[in-house]
Coordinates of C-alpha atoms and ligand atoms in Angstrom, one line a residue:
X14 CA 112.2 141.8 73.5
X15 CA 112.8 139.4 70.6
X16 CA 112.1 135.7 72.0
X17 CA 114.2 133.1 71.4
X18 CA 113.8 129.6 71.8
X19 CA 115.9 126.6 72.7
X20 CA 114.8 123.2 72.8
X21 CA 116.8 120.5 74.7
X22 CA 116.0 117.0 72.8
X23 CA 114.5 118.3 70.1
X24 CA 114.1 114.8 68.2
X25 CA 112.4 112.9 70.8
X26 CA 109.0 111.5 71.1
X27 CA 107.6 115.0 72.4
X28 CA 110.3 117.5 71.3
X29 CA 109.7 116.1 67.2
X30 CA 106.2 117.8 67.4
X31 CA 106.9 120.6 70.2
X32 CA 109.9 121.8 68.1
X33 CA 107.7 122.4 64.6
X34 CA 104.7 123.6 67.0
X35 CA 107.1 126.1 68.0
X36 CA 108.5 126.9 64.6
X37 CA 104.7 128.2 63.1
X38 CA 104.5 130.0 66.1
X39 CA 107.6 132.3 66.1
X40 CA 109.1 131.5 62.8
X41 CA 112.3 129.5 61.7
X42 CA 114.9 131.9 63.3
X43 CA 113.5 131.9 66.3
X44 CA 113.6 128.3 67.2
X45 CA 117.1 126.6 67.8
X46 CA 116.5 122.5 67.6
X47 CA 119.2 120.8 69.9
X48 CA 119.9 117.4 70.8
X49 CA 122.9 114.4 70.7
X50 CA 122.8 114.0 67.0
X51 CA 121.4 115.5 64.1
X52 CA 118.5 114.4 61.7
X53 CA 119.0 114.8 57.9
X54 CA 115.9 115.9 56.9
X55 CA 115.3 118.3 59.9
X56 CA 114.2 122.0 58.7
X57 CA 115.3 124.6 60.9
X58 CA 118.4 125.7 62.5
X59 CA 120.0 123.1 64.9
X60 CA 122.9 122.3 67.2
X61 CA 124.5 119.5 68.5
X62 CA 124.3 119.0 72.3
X63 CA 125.0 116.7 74.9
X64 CA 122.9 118.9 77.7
X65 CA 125.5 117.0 80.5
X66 CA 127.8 119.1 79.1
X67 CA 127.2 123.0 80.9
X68 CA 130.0 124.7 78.5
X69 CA 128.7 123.9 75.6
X70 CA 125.2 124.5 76.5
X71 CA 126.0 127.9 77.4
X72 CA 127.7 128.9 74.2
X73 CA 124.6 127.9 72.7
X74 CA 122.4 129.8 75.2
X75 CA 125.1 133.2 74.5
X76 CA 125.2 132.6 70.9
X77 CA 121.5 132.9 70.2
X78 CA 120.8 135.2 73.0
X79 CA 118.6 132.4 74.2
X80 CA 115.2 133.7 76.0
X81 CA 113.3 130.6 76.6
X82 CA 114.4 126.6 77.4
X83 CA 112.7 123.6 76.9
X84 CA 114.2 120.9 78.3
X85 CA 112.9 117.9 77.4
X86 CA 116.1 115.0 77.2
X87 CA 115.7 112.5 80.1
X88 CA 116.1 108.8 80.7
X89 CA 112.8 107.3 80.5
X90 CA 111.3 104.6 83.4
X91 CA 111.9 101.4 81.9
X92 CA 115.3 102.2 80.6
X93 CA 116.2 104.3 83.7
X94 CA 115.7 101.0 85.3
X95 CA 118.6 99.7 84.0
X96 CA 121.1 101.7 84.8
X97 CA 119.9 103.7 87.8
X98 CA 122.5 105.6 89.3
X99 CA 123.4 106.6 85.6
X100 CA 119.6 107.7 84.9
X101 CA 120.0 110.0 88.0
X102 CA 123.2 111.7 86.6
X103 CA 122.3 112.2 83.2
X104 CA 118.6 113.4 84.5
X105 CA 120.0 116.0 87.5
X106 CA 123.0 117.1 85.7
X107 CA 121.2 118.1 82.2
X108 CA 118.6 120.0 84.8
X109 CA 121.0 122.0 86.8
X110 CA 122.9 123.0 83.7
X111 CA 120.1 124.5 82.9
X112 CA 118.6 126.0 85.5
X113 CA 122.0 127.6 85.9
X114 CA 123.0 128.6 82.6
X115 CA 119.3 130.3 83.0
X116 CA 120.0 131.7 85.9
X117 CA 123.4 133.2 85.4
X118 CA 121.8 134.4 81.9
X119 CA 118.8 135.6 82.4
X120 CA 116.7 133.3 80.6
X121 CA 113.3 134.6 80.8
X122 CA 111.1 131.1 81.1
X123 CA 112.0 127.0 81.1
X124 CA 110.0 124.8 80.7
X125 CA 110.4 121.2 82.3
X126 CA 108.6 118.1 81.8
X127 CA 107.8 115.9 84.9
X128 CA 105.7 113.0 85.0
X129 CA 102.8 110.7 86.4
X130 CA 105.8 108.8 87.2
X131 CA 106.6 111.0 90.2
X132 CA 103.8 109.1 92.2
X133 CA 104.2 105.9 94.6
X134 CA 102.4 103.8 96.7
X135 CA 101.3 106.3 98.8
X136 CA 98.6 107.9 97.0
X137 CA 94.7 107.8 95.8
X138 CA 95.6 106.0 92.8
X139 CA 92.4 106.8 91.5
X140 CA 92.0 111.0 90.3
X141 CA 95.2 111.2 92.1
X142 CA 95.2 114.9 93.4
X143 CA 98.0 117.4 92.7
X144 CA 99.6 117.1 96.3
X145 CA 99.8 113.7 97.4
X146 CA 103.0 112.2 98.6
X147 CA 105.5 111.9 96.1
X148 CA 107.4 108.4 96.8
X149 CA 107.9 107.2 93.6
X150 CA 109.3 103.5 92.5
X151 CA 111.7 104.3 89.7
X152 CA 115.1 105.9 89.2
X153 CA 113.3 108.2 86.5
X154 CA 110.6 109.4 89.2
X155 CA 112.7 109.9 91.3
X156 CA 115.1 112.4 89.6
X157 CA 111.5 113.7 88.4
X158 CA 110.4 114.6 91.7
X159 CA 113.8 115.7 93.1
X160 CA 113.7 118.4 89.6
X161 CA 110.1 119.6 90.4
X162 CA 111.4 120.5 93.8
X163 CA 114.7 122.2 92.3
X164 CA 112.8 124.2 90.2
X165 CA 110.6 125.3 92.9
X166 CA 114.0 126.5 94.4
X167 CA 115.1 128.4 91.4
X168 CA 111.7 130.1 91.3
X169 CA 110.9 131.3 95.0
X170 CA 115.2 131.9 95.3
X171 CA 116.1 133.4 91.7
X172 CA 112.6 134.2 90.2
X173 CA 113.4 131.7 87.6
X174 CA 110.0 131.6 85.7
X175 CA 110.5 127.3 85.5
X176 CA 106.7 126.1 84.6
X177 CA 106.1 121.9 84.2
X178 CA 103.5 119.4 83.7
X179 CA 103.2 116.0 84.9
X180 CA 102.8 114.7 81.7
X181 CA 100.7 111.2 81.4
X182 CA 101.9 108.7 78.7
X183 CA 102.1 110.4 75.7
X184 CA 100.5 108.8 72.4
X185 CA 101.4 110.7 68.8
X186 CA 101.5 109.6 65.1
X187 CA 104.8 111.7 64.9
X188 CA 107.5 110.5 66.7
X189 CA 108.2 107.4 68.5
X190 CA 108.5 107.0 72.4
X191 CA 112.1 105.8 73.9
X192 CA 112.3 103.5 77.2
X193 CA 109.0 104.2 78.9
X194 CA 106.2 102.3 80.1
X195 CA 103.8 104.1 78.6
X196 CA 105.1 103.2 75.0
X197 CA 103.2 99.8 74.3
X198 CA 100.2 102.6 73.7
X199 CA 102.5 104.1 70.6
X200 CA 103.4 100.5 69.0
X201 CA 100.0 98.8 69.0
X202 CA 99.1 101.2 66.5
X203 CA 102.0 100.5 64.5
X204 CA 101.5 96.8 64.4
X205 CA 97.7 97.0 63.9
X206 CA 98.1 99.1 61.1
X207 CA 100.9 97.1 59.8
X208 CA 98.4 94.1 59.9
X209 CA 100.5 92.7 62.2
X210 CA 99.4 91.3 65.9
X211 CA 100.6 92.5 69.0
X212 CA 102.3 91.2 72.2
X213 CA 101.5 93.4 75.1
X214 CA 104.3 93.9 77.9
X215 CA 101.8 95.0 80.2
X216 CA 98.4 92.8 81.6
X217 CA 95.1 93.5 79.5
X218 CA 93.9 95.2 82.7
X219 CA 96.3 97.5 83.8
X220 CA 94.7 101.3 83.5
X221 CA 96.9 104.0 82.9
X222 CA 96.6 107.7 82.3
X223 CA 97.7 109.0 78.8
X224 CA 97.0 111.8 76.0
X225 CA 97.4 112.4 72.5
X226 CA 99.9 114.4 71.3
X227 CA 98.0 116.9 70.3
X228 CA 96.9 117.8 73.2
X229 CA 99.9 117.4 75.1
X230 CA 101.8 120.1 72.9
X231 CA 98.4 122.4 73.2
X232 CA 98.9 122.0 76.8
X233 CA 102.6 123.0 76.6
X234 CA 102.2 126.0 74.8
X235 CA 99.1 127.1 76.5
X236 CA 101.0 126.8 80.1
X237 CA 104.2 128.5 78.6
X238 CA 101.3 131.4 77.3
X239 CA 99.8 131.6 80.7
X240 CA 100.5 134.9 82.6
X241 CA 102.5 134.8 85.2
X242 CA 100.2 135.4 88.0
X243 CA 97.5 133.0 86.9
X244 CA 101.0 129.9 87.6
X245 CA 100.0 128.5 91.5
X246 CA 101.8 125.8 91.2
X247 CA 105.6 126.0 90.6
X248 CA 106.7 122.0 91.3
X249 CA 104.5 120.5 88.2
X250 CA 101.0 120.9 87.5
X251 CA 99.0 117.2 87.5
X252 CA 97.6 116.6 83.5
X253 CA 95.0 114.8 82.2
X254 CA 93.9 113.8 78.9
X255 CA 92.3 110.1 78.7
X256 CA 92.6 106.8 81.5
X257 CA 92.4 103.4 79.4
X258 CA 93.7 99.8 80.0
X259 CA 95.3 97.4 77.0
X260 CA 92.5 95.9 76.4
X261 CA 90.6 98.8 76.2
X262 CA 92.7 100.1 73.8
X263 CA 92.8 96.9 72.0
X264 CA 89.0 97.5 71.7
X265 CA 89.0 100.8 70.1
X266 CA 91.3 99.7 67.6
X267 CA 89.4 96.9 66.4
X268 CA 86.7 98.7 65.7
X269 CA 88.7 99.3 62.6
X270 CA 90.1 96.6 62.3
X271 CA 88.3 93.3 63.4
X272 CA 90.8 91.1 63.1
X273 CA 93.4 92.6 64.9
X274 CA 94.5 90.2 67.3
X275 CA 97.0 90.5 70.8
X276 CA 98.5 88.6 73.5
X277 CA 99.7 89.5 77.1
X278 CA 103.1 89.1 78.2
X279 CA 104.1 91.4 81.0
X280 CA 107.6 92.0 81.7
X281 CA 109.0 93.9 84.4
X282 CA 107.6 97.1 83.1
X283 CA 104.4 95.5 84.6
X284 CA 105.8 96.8 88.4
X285 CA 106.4 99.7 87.5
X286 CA 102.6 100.5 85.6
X287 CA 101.8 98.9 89.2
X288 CA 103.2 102.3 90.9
X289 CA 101.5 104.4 88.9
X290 CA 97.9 106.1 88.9
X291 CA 94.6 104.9 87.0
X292 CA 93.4 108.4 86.7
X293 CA 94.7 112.1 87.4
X294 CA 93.1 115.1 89.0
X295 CA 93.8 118.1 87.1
X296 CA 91.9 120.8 88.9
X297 CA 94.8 123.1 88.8
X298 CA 96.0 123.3 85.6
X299 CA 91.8 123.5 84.6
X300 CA 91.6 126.3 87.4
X301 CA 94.6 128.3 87.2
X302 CA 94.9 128.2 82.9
X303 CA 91.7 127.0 82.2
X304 CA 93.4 123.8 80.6
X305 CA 90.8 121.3 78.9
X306 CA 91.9 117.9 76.8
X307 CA 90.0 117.7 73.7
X308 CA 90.6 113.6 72.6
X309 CA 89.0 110.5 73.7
X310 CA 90.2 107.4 73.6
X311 CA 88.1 106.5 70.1
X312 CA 89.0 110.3 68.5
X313 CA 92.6 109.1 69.1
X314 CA 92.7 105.7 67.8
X315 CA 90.3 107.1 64.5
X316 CA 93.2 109.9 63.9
X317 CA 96.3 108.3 64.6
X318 CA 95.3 105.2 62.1
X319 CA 94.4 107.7 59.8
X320 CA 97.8 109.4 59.9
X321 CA 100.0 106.3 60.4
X322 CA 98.0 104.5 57.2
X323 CA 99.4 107.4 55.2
X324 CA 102.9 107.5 56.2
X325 CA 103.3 103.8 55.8
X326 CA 101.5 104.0 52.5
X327 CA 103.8 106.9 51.6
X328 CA 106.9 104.7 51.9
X329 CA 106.1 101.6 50.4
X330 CA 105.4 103.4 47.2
Ligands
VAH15 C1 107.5 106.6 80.6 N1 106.2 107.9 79.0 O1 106.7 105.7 80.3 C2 107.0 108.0 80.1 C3 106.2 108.8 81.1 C4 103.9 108.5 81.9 C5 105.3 108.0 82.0 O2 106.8 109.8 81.7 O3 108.5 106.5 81.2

């Protein structure tokens, strides 16, 4: 069976990269890019979507003969915040629309990010296991935690072949991050290489877990690869890549450049970093599909300076 792939916010922070991952893997045609507006200079085939809206999702999903979904539009925690009850509708009705139009078309696999935003005050917040309980402080964990369960419905009721990941904060040269906590990671590059200094929104000591990008897409694919009977866990499997805190980060990036400088001013994003883990256990996902993260904190910094020095370079000539 030819597989065909949609991908639900395909010009986000994660769905930029994921999207051309997934076009070298099956080829142009087999890759259908959708989001809420379109990109001029995007290569591929593409379709406007607003994933709220289940009608015209579906004529996408029958129009393609659509064999795989990943849905990747959501609110984010720090704008979620804002307008909560909003966050929660956009967030659960995108989800059901798909898990439905999958459902009711036989869409072979989704794929569904959750988040280390799922977790509360309840937990280990140190290698927080895969298990714990879930009682989590924002609108956006929330719907996060209320979709991992869903899609454990879908699965044991349906057989709907939904796989996740708990994704930490997410740090790529690519794309830029939208609303979340985690994003401060992203910008500091942007300003050190820019020669400019930073203002933090978060305190120089707050650890949090993260990954490159790199490895966040390799992780993506290789779950989505995984054979069916090695997938144990069918809410959202805990990932790891790297645990750092500002000023760590701060650290590795003066090694390049010494005089970069920054200042501390946390907002109220600092609360909800407060909720979150240090560090994540991710026996499961190593168990079950042998995953592995490949980047430190330094490899990061050294490649994603590299990378942003070039595009910056590239359009101020
Ligand atoms: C956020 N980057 O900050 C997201 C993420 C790890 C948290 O899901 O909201």
């Amino acid at each position: 069976m030819i597989n065909m792939i949609l991908v639900i916010g395909a010009f986000g922070q994660l769905g930029t990269v994921l999207t051309e991952k997934l076009q070298v893997k099956w080829g142009l045609n087999r890759v259908i890019a959708s989001d809420l507006v379109s990109k001029a200079d995007f290569n591929g085939h593409f379709e406007t979507l607003d994933a709220t809206d289940f009608k015209a999702l579906e004529q996408i999903v029958t129009k393609y003969k659509i064999t795989e979904i990943y849905h990747l539009a959501a609110i984010l925690s720090a704008n979620g915040e804002k307008f909560p009850l909003h966050t929660w509708d956009v967030n659960m009705t995108s989800l059901f629309n798909v898990l439905e139009v999958a459902r009711i078309h036989k869409v072979n696999k989704v794929f569904y990010p959750s988040s280390i935003a799922v977790f509360g005050d309840k937990i280990e917040r140190v290698n927080t296991p895969q298990s714990p309980n879930l009682t989590p402080a924002t609108v956006y964990g929330i719907s996060k935690v209320s979709g991992e369960i869903w899609n454990n419905y879908y699965y044991n009721k349906y057989g709907l072949d939904v796989r996740s990941l708990r994704y930490p904060g997410v740090i790529g040269y690519q794309s830029l991050p939208g609303g979340g906590t985690t994003d401060y990671a992203v910008d500091i590059y942007h300003k050190a290489v820019k020669n400019e200094s930073f203002e933090c929104f978060l305190e120089a000591t707050t650890k949090l877990p993260m990954i490159f990008m790199d490895d966040a897409i390799r992780a993506t694919i290789e779950l989505m690869d995984a054979p069916i009977e090695d997938i144990n866990v069918r809410t959202s499997y805990n990932l790891s890549g790297m645990s750092f805190t500002p000023k760590e980060l701060y650290h590795s990036i003066k090694k390049i450049y010494p005089d970069f400088k920054i200042s501390y001013k946390p907002d109220f994003r600092q609360n909800i970093a407060n909720s979150w883990p240090k560090s994540i256990d991710d026996s499961s996902a190593r168990n079950d599909w042998e995953w592995k993260p490949a980047f430190d904190l330094d490899m990061m910094t050294e490649l994603m300076i590299q990378k942003l020095k070039e595009y910056y370079n590239s359009i101020t000539v």
